[in-house]
mmCIF file of C-alpha atoms in Angstrom:
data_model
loop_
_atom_site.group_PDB
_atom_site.id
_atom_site.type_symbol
_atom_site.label_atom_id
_atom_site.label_comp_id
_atom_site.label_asym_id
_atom_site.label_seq_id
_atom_site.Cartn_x
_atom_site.Cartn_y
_atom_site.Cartn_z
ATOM 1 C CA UNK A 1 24.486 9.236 -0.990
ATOM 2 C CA UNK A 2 24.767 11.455 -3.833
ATOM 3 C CA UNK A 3 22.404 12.093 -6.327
ATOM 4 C CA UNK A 4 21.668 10.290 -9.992
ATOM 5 C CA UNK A 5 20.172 13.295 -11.414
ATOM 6 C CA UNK A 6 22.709 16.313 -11.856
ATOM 7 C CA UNK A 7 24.114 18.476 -13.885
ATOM 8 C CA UNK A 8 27.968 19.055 -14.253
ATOM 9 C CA UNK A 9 30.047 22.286 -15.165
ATOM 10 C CA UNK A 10 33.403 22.262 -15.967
ATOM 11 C CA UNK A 11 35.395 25.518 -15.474
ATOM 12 C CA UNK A 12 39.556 25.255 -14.919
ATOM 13 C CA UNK A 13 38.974 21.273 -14.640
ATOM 14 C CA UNK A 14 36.751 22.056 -11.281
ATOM 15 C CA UNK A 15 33.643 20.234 -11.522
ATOM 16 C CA UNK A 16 30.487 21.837 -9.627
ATOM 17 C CA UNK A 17 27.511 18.987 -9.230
ATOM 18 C CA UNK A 18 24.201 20.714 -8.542
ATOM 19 C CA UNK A 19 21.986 17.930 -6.794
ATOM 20 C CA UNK A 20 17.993 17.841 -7.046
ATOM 21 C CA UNK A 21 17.235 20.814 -4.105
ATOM 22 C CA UNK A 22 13.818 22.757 -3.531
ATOM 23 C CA UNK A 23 14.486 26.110 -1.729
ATOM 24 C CA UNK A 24 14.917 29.774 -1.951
ATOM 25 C CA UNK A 25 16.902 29.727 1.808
ATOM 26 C CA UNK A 26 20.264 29.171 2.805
ATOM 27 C CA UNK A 27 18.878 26.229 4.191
ATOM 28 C CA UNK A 28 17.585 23.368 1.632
ATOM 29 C CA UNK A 29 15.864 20.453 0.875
ATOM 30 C CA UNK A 30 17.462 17.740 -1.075
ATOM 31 C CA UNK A 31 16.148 13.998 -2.355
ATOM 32 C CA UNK A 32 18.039 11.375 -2.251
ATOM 33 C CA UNK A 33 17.238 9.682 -5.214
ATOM 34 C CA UNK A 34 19.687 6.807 -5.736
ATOM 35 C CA UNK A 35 17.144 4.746 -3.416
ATOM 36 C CA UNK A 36 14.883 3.393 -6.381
ATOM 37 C CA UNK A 37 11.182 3.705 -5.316
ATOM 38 C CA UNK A 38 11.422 5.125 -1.941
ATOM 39 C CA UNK A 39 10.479 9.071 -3.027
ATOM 40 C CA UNK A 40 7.080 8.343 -4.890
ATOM 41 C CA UNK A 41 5.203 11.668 -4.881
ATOM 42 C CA UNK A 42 2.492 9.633 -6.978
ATOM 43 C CA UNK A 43 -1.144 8.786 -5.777
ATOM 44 C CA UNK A 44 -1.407 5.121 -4.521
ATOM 45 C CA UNK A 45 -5.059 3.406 -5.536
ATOM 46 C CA UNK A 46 -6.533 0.993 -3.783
ATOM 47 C CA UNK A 47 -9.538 -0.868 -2.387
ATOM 48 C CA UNK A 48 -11.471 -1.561 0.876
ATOM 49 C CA UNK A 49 -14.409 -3.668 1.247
ATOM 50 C CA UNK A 50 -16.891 -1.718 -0.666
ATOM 51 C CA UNK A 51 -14.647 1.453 -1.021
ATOM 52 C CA UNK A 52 -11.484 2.491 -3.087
ATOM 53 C CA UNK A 53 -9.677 5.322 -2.513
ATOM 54 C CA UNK A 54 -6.004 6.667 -2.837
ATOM 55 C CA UNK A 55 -3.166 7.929 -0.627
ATOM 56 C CA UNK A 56 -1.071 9.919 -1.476
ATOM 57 C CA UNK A 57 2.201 12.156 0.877
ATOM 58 C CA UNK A 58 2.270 15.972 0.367
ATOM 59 C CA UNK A 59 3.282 17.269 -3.063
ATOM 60 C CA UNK A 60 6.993 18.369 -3.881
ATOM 61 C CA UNK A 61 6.428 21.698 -4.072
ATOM 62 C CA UNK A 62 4.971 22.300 -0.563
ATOM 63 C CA UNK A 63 7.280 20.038 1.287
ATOM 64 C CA UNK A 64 8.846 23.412 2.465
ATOM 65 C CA UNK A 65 11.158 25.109 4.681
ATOM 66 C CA UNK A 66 9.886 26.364 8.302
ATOM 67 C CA UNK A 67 10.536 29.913 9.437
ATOM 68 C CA UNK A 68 13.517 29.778 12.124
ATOM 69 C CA UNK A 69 12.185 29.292 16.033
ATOM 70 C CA UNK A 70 9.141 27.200 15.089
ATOM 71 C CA UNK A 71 5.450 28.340 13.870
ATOM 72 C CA UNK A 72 3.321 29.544 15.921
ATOM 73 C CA UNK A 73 1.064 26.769 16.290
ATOM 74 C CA UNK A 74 4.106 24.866 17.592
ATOM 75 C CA UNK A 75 5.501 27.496 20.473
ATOM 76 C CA UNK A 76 2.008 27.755 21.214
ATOM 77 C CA UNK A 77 1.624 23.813 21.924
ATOM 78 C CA UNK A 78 5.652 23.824 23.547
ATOM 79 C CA UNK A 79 3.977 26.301 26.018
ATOM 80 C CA UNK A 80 0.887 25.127 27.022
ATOM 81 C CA UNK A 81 2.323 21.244 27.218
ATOM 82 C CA UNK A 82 5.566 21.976 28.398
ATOM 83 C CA UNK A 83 5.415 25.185 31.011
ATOM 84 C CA UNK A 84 8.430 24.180 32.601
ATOM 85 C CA UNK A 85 10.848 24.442 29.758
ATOM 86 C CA UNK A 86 12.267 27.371 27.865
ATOM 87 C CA UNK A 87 12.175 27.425 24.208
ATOM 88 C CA UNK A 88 14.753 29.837 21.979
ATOM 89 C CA UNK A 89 14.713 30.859 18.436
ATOM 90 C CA UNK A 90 18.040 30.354 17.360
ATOM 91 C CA UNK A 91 20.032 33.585 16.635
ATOM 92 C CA UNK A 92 21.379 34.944 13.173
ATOM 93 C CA UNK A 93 25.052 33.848 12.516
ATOM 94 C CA UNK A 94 26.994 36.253 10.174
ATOM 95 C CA UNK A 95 23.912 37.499 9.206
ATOM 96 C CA UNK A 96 22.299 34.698 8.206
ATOM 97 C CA UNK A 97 18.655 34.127 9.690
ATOM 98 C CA UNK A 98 18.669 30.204 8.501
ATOM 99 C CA UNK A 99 20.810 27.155 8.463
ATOM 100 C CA UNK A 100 23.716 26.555 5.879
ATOM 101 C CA UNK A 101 23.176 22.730 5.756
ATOM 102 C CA UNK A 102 20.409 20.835 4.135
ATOM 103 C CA UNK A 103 17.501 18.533 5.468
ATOM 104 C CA UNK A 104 18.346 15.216 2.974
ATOM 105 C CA UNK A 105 15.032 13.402 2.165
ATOM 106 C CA UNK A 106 15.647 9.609 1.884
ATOM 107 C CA UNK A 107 12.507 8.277 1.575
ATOM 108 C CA UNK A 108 9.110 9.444 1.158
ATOM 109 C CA UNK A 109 5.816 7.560 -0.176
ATOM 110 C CA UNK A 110 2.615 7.233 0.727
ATOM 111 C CA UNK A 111 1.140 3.463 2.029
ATOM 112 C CA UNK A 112 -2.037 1.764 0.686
ATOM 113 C CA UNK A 113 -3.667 -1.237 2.307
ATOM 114 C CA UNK A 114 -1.365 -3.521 0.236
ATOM 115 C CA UNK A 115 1.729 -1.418 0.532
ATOM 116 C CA UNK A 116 4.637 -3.041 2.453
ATOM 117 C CA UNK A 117 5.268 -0.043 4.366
ATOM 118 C CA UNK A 118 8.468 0.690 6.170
ATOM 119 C CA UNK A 119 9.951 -2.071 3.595
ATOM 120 C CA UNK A 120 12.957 -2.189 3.498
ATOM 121 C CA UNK A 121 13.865 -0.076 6.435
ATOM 122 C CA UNK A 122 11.956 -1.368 9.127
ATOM 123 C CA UNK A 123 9.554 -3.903 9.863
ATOM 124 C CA UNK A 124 6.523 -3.630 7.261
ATOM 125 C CA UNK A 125 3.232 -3.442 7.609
ATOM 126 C CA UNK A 126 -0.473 -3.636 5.648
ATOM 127 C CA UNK A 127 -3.653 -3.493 5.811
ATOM 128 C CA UNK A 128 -3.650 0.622 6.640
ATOM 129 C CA UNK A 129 -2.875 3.673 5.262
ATOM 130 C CA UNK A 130 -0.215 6.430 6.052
ATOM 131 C CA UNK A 131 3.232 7.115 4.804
ATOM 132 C CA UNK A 132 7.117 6.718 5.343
ATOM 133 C CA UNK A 133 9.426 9.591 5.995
ATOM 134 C CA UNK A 134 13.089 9.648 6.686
ATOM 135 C CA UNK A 135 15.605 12.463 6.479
ATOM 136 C CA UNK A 136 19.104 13.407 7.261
ATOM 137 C CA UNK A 137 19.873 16.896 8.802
ATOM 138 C CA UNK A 138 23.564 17.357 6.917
ATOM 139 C CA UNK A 139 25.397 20.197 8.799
ATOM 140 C CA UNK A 140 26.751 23.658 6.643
ATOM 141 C CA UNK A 141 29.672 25.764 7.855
ATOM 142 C CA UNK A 142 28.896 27.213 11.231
ATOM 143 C CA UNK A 143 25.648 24.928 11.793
ATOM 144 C CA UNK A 144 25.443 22.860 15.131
ATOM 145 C CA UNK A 145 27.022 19.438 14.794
ATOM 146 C CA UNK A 146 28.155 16.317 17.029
ATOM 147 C CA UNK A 147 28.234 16.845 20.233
ATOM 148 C CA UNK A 148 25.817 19.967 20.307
ATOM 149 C CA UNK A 149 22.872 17.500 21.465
ATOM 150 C CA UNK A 150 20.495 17.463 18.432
ATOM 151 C CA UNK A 151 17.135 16.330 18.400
ATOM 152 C CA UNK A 152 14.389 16.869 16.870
ATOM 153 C CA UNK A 153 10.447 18.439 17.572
ATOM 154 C CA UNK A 154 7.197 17.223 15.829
ATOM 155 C CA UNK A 155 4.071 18.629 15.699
ATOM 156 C CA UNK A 156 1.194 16.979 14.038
ATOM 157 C CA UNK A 157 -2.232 17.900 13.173
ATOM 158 C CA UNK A 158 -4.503 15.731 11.704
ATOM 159 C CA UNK A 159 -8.486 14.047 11.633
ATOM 160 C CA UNK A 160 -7.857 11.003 13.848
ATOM 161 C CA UNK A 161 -6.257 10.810 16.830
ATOM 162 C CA UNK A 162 -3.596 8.786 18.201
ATOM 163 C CA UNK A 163 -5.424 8.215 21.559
ATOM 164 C CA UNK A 164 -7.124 6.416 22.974
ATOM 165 C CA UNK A 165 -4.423 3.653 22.281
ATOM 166 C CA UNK A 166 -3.727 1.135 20.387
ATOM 167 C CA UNK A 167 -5.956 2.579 17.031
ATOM 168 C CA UNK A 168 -6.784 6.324 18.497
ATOM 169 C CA UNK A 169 -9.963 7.537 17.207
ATOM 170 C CA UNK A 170 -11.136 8.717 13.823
ATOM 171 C CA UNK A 171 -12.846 12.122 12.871
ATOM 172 C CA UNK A 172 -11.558 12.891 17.043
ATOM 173 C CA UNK A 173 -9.078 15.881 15.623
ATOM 174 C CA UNK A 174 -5.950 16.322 16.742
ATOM 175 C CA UNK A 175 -2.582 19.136 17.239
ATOM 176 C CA UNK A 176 -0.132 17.929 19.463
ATOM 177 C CA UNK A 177 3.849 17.616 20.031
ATOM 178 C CA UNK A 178 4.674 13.987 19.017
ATOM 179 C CA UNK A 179 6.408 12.337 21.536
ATOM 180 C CA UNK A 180 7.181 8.874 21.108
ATOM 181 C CA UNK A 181 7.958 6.837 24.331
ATOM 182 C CA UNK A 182 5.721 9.668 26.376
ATOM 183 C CA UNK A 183 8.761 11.011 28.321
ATOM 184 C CA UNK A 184 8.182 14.112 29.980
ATOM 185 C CA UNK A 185 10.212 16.050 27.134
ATOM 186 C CA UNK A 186 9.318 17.678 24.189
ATOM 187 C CA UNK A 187 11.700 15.461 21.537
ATOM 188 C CA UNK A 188 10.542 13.213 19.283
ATOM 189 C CA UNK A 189 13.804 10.919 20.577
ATOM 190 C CA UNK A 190 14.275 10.081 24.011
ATOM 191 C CA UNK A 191 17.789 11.238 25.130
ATOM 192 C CA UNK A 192 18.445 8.346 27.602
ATOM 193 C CA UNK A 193 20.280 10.458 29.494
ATOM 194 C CA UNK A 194 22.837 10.882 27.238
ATOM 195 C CA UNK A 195 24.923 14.048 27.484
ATOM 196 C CA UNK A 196 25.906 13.957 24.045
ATOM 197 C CA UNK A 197 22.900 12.834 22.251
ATOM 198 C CA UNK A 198 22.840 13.627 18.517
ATOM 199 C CA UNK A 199 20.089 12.361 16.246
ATOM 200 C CA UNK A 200 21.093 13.378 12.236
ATOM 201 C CA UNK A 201 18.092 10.910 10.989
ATOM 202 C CA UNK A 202 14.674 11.528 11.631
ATOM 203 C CA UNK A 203 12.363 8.573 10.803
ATOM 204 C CA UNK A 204 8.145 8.336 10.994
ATOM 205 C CA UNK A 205 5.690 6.093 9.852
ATOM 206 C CA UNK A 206 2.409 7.585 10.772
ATOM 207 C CA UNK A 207 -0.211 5.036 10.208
ATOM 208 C CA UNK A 208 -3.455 4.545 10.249
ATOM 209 C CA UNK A 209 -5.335 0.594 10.500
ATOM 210 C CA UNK A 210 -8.984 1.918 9.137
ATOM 211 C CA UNK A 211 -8.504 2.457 5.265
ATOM 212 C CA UNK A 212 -12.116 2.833 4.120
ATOM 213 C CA UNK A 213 -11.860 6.350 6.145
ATOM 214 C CA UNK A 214 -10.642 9.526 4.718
ATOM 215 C CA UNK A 215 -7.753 10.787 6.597
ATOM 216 C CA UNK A 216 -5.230 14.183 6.761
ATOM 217 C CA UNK A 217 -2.417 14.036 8.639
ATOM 218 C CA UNK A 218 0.261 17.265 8.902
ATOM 219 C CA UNK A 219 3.016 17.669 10.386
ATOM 220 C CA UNK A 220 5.847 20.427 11.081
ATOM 221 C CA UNK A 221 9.713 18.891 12.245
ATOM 222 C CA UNK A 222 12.652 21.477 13.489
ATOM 223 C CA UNK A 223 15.994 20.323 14.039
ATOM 224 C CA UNK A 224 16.272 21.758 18.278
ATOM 225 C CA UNK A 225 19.598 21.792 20.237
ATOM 226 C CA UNK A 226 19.290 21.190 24.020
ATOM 227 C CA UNK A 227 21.286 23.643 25.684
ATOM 228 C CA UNK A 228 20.713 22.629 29.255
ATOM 229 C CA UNK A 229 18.435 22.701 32.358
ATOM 230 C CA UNK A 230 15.283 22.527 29.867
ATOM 231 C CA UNK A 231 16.278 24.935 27.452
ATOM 232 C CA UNK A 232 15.730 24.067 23.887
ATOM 233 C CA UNK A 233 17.054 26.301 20.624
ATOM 234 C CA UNK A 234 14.785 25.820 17.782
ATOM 235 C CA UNK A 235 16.057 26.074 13.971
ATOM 236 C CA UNK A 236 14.682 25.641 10.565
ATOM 237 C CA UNK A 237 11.887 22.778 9.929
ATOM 238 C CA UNK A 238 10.442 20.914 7.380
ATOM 239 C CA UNK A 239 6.746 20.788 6.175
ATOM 240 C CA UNK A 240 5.938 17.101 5.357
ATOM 241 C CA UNK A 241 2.253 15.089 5.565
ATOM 242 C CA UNK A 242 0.537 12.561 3.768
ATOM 243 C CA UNK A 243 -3.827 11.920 3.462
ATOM 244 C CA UNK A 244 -6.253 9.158 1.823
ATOM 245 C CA UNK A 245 -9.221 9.750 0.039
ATOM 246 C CA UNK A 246 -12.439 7.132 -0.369
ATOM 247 C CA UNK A 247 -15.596 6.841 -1.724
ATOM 248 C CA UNK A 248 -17.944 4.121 -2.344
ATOM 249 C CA UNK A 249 -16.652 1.833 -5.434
ATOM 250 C CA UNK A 250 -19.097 2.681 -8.370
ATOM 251 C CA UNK A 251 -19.760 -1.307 -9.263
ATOM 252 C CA UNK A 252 -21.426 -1.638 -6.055
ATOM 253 C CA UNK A 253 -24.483 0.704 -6.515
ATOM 254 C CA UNK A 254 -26.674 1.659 -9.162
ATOM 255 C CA UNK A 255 -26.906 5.397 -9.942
ATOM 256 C CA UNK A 256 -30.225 6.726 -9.338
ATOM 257 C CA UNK A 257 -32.221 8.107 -12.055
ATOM 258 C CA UNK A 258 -35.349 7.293 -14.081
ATOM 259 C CA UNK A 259 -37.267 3.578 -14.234
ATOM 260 C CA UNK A 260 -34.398 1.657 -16.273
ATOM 261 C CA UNK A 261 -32.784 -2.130 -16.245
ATOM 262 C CA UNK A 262 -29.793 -3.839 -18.096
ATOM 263 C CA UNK A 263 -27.773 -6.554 -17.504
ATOM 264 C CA UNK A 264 -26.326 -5.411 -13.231
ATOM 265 C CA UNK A 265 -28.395 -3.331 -12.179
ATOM 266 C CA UNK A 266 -32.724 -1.873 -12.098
ATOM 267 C CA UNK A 267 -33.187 1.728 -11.100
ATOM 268 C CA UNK A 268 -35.711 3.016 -9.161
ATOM 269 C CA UNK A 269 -36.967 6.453 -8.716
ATOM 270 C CA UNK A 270 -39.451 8.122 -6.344
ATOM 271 C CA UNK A 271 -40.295 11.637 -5.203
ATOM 272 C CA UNK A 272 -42.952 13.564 -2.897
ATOM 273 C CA UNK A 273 -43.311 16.457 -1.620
ATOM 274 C CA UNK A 274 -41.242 16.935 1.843
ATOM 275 C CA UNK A 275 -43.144 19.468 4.502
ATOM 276 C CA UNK A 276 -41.126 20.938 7.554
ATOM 277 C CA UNK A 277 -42.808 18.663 10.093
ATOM 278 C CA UNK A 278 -43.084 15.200 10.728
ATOM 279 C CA UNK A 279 -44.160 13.290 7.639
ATOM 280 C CA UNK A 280 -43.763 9.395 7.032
ATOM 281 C CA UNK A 281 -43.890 8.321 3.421
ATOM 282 C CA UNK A 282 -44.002 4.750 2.120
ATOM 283 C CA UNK A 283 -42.671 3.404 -1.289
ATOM 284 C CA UNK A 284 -43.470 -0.274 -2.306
ATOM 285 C CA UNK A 285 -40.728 -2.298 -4.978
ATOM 286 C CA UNK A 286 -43.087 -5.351 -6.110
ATOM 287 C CA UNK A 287 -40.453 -6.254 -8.351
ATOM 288 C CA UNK A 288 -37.505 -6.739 -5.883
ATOM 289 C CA UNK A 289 -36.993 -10.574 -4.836
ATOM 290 C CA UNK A 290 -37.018 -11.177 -1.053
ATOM 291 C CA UNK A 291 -33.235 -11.319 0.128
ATOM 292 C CA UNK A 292 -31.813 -9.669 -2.801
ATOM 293 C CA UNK A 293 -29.347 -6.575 -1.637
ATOM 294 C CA UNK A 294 -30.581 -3.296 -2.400
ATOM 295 C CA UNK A 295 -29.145 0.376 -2.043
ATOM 296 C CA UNK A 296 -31.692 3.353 -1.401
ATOM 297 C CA UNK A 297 -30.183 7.264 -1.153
ATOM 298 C CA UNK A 298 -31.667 10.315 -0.590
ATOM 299 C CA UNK A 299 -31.298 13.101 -2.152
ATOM 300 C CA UNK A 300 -31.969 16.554 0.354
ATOM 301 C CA UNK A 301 -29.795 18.858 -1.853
ATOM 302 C CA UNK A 302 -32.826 19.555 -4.284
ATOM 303 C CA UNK A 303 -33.698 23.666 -5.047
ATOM 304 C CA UNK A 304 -36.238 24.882 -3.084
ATOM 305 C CA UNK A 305 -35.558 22.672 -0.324
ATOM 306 C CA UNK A 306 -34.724 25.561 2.066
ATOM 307 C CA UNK A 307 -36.007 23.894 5.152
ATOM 308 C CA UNK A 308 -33.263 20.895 4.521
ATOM 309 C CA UNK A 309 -35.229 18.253 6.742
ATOM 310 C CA UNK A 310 -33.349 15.347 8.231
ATOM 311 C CA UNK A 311 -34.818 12.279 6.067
ATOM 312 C CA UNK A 312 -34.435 8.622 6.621
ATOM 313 C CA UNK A 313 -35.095 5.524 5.196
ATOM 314 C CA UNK A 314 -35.464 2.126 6.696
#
């Protein structure tokens, strides 16, 4: 679909539209931007229990192209988790190292825990974080096309892991190929034993269901072309991602400084000396009724405190 925002020159009543790209290689990177609110590069606020934070998908300007043949954090993971298969970095054609097509961005926003994400494409859901991500691969003069058996290779790095299934398991980091249906091949799409496969659209919702964690999640997708008996020809890729950010919401605690009151909250401040042993210290609060909530925080990052002991209070 093309493009609202263009400009148009007219030169012997030819008219030359020059769409919304990002890109100093033959290959580029379009957006599709007739699809109101589906390429949001914008932080997204929100709130969790006692936390608010924001999501937001990897800025414009380093959504990037991938050198030709993978990175080589990705050949390194094709190798170790796929021995058995042969990967190629496609060759120059007329002297050109890259692609003559463009990767066509569709949609591209990061979720909140409200966000209906996937809407309207695919089934939503909330309660999360992540992001959407869909692009076209639209073949140039002389690129592969249907039916040179496309597909497409993922790899992701990121702070919580997919396994162990259903949730994975946060701050347990991550780098691996994503594979989808966990077929024994390196594609993000199963081929179903299709001699022709061709997959033009690549679509991801990488999601995560704990939203008061912070979370990073990177990935790097190459268009690949199957050439038989395991043997895979890598092009260009695409740099996309998406991460949240939380913190404790500031109407929940009182800041700690001097003896104070108003209207929310009463401060209270104590200090001692702290020695590099073992050393128990006990701090009375006449003034706090029984049952009422209280926060207390420590503070170890004060100068001279060279020794940095491991404090807690109960």
């Amino acid at each position: 679909m093309q493009s609202r925002q263009y400009f148009i020159a007219v030169l012997a009543t030819t008219f030359l539209a020059l769409f919304h790209t990002q890109s100093t290689h033959a290959v580029s990177i379009t957006y599709d931007t007739d699809i109101e609110n589906h390429i949001n590069f914008n932080k997204v606020p929100y709130r969790e229990g006692n936390r608010e934070g924001q999501s937001w998908v990897k800025e414009e300007e380093n959504v990037r192209v991938l050198q030709r043949g993978g990175t080589p954090g990705l050949r390194r993971l094709l190798q170790e988790q796929f021995p058995d298969w042969t990967f190629l970095i496609a060759p120059p054609k007329e002297g050109n190292q890259s692609l003559k097509g463009e990767f066509r961005v569709k949609q591209y926003y990061a979720c909140g825990n409200l966000t209906n994400c996937g809407s309207p494409s695919t089934f939503p859901v909330l309660g999360g974080v992540g992001a959407l991500f869909d692009v076209d691969f639209i073949s140039g003069e002389s690129d592969p096309q249907f039916p040179d058996r496309l597909n497409w290779i993922q790899r992701v790095v990121s702070n919580h892991s997919e396994e162990p299934r259903p949730y994975g398991a946060h701050n347990l980091k991550e780098d691996r190929i994503d594979i989808q249906d966990r077929t024994d091949s390196p594609y993000y799409f199963p081929t179903r034993n299709n001699p022709n496969f061709f997959f033009p659209t690549f679509y991801d919702r990488p999601y995560r269901p704990d939203a008061e964690n912070s979370h990073y999640w990177n990935a790097e997708l190459f268009l690949v072309r199957e050439l038989g008996n395991q043997t895979v020809m890598i092009y260009d890729g695409i740099s996309w991602g998406w991460r949240n950010q939380t913190k404790r919401r500031r109407e929940d605690y009182c800041p700690v400084k001097s003896i104070s009151s108003d209207d929310n909250c009463s401060y209270y401040y104590f200090s001692d000396n702290l020695s590099s042993g073992y050393e128990e210290d006990t701090f009375q609060l006449k003034e706090l009724t029984p049952g009422k909530k209280f926060y207390a925080y420590i503070d170890n990052d004060i100068p001279g405190n060279r020794c940095n002991p491991n404090t807690l209070h109960r």
